[in-house]
Tab-separated table of C-alpha atoms and ligand atoms in Angstrom:
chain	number	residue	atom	x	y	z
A	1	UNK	CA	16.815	-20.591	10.697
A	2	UNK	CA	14.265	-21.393	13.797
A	3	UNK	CA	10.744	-20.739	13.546
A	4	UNK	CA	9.458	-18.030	16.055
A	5	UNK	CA	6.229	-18.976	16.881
A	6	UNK	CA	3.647	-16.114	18.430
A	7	UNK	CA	-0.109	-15.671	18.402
A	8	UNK	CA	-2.024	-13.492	16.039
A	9	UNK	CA	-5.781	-12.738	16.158
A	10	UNK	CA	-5.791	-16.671	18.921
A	11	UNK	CA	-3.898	-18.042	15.957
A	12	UNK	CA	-0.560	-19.677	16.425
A	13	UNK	CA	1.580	-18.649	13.552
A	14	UNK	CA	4.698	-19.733	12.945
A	15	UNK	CA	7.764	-16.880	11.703
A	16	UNK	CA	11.065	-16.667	10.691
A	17	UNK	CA	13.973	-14.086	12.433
A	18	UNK	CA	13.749	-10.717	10.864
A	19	UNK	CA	10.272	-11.164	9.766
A	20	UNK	CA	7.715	-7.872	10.537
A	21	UNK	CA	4.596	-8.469	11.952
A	22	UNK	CA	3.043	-7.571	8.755
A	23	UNK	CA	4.549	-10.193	7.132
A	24	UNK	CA	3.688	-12.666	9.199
A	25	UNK	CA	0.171	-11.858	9.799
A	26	UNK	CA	0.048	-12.606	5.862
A	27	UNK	CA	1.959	-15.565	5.735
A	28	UNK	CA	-1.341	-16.607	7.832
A	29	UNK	CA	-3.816	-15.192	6.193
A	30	UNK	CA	-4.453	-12.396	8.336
A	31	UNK	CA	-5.348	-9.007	6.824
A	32	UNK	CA	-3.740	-5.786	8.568
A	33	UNK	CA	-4.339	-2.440	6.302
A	34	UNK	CA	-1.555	-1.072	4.745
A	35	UNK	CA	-0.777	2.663	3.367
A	36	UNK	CA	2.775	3.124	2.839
A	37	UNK	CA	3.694	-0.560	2.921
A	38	UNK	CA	5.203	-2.558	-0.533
A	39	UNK	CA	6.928	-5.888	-0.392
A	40	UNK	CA	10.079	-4.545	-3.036
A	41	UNK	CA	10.334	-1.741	-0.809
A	42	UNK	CA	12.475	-1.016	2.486
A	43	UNK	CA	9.977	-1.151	5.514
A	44	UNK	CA	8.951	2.906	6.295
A	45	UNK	CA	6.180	3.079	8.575
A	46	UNK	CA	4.901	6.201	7.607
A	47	UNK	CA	1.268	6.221	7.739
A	48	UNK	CA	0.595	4.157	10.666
A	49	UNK	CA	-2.893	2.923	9.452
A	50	UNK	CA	-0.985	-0.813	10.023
A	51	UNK	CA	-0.681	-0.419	13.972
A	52	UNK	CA	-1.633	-3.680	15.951
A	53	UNK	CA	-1.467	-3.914	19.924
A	54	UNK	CA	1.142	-6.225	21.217
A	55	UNK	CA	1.022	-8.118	24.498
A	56	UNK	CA	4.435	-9.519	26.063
A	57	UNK	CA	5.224	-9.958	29.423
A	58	UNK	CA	2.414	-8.858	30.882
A	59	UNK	CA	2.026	-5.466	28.864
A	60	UNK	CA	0.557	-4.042	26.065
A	61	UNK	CA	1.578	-1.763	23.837
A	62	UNK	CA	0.922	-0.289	20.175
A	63	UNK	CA	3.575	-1.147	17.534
A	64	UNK	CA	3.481	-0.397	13.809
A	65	UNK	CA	3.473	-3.809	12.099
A	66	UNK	CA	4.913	-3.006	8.898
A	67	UNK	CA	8.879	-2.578	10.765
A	68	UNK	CA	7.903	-4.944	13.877
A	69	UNK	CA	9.772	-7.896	13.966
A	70	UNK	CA	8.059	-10.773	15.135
A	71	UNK	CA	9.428	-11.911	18.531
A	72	UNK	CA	8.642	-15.578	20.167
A	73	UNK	CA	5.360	-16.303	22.407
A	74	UNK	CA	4.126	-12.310	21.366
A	75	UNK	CA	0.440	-11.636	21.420
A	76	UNK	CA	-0.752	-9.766	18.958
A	77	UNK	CA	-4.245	-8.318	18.023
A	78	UNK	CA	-4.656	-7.192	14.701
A	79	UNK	CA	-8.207	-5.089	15.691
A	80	UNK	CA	-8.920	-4.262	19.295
A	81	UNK	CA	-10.464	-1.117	20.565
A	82	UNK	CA	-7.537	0.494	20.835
A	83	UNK	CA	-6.188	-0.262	17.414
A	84	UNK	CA	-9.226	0.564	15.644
A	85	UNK	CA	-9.668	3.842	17.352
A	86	UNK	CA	-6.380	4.709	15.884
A	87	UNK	CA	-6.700	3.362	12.679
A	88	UNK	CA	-10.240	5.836	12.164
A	89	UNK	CA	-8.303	9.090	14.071
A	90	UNK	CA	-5.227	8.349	11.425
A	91	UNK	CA	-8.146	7.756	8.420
A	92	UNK	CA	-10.211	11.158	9.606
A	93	UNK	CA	-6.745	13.127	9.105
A	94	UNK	CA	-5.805	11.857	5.886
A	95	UNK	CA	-9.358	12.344	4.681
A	96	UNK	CA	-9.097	15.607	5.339
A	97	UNK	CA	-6.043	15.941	2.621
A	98	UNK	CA	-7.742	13.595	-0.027
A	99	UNK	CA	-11.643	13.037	0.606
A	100	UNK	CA	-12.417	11.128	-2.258
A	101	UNK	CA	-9.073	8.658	-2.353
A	102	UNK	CA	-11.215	5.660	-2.729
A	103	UNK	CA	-9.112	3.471	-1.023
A	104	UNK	CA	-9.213	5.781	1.895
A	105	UNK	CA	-13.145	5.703	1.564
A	106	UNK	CA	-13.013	1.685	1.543
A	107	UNK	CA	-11.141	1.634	5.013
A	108	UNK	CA	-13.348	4.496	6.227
A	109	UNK	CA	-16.211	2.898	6.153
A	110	UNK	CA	-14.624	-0.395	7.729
A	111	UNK	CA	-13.492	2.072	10.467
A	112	UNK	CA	-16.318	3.755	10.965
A	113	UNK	CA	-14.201	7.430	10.144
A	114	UNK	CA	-15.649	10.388	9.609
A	115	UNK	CA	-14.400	12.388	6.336
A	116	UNK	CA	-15.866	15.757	7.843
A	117	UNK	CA	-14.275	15.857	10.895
A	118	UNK	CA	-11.461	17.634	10.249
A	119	UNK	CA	-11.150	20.773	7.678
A	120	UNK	CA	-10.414	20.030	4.554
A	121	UNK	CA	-7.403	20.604	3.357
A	122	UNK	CA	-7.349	18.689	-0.011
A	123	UNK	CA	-3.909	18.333	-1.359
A	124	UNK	CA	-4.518	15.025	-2.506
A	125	UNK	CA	-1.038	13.574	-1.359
A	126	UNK	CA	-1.128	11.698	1.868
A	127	UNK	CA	3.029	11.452	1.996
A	128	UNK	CA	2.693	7.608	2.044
A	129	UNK	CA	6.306	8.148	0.189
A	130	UNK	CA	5.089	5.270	-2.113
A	131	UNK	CA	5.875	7.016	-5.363
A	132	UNK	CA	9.091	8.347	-4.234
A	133	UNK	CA	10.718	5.164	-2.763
A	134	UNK	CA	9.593	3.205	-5.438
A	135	UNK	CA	11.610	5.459	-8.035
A	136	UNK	CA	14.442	5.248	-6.312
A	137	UNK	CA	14.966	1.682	-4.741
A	138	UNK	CA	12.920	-0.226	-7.915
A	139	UNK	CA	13.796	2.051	-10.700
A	140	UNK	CA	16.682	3.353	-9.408
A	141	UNK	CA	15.995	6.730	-11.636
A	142	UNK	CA	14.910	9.086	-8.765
A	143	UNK	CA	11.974	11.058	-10.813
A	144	UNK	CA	10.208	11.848	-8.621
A	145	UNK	CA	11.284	13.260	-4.746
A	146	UNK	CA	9.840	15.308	-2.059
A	147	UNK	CA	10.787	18.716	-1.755
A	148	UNK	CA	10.475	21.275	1.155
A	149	UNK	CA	9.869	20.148	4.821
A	150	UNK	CA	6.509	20.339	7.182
A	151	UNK	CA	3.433	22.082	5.971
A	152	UNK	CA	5.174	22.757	2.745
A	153	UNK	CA	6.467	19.760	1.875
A	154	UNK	CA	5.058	18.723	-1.415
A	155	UNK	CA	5.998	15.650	-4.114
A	156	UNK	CA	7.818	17.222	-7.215
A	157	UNK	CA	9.062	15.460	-10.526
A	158	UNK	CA	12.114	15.971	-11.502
A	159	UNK	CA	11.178	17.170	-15.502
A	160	UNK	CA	15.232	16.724	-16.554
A	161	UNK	CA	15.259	12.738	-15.632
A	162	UNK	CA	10.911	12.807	-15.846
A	163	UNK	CA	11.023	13.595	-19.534
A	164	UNK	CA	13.547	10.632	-20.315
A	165	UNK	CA	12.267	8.059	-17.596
A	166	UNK	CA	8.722	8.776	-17.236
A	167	UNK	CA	6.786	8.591	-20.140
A	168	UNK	CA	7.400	5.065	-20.837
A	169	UNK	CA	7.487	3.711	-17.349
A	170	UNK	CA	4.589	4.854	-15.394
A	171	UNK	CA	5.193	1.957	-13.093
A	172	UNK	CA	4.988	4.360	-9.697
A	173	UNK	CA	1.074	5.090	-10.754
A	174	UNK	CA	-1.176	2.453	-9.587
A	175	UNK	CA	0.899	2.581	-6.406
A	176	UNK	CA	-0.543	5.376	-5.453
A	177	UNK	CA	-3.441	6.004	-2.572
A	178	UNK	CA	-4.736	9.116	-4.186
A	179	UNK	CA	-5.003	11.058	-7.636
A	180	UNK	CA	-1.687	13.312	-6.514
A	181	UNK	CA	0.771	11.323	-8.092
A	182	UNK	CA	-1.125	11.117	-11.320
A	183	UNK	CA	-2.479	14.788	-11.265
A	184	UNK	CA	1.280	15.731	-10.438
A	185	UNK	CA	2.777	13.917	-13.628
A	186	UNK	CA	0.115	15.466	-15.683
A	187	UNK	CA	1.058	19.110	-14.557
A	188	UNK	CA	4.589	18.435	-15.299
A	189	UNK	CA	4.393	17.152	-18.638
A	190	UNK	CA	1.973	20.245	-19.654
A	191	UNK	CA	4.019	22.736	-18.101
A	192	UNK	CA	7.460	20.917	-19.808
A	193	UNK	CA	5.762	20.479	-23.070
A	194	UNK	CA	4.382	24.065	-23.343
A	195	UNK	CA	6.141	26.207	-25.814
A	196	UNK	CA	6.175	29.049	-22.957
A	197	UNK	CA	7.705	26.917	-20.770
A	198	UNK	CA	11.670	26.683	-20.033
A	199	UNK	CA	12.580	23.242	-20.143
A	200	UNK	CA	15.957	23.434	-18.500
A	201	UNK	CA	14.033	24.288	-15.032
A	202	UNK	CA	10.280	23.859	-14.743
A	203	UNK	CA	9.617	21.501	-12.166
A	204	UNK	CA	5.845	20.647	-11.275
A	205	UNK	CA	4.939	20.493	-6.902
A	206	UNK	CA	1.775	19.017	-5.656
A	207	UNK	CA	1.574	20.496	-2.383
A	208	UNK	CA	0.601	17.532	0.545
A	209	UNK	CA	0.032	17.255	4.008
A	210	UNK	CA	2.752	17.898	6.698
B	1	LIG	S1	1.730	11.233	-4.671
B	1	LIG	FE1	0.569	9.380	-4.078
B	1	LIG	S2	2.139	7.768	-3.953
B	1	LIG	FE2	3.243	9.716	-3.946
B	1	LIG	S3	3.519	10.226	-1.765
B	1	LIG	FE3	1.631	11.256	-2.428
B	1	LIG	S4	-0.038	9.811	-1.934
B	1	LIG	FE4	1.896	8.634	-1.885
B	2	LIG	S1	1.747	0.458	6.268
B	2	LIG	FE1	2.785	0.390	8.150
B	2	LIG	S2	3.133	2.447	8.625
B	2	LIG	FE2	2.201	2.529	6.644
């Protein structure tokens, strides 16, 4: 396969066909933050924290690197003002759902984002999807799923296949950006394991961000 070769950050890296940006940044050592990006999963490009500015033939543009294939003799600049100003917009609006996600803190401060800039509206799940995906393209069990659309969508576990697959599995935790996922699971197994609760149908939501 040939080697693409583009600049990242005034380093020449060299890439393969089909690789993302993302990937190839790595490959050379350069960091981009990621939300919603793992290597066993299918590229998403969800949260958009991983947005780098791109210059080809004589324009620039913003492009999320997680799904951006690397093209030949691209420019790319992993922090610029442009992509930084982004980066601490998209931070201020998750904080706003989960204020004390650490790793949200962590790139917060790198951004210079402000937690209290928009109203709090702590649901704890940022929708990064991680969870979700991760059950069903690793695990293939599908425990866990998002339910509703917009403002009400929310992550839910599934308490029929939860009970059987979850317990012992657990692998979807650490994954996660935020305490939702965790807080979630919790809720569920209370609410399935309480003697006033009916076990045929009580699912747990954790209500997120649209
Ligand atoms: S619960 Fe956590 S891992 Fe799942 S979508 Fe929400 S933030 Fe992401
Ligand atoms: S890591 Fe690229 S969009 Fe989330």
């Amino acid at each position: 396969m040939n080697e693409i070769l583009l600049q990242i950050d005034g380093k020449e890296v060299g890439a393969r066909e089909g690789m993302t940006l993302l990937m190839a940044a790595r490959s050379a050592g350069i960091l981009i933050p990621t939300l919603c990006h793992h290597e066993k999963l299918e590229p998403y490009g969800g949260c958009r924290i991983c947005m780098v500015e791109v210059e080809s033939r004589g324009s620039t543009k913003l492009v999320v690197a997680c799904v951006y294939q690397v093209e030949k003799n691209l420019v790319v600049r992993t922090r610029s003002e442009k992509v930084d100003r982004i980066r601490k917009m998209i931070l201020e609006l998750l904080l706003a759902h989960a204020p004390d996600a650490p790793e949200l803190q962590d790139l917060a401060k790198e951004y210079g984002a402000d937690k209290d800039r928009f109203e709090k509206e702590a649901s704890f799940c940022i929708h990064c999807g991680l969870c979700v995906r991760y059950c069903a393209e690793v695990k293939k069990k599908n425990a866990v799923g998002f339910i509703d659309r917009g403002i009400r969508k929310e992550i839910s576990f599934i308490p029929e296949i939860a009970s059987k697959e979850c317990w012992n599995c657990k692998e979807c935790f650490p994954l996660c950006p935020t305490e939702a996922l965790q807080a979630a699971f919790v809720l569920t197994r209370a609410l399935y394991t309480s003697p006033l609760s009916n076990k045929n149908g009580c699912g747990d939501t954790y209500r997120g961000q649209q």
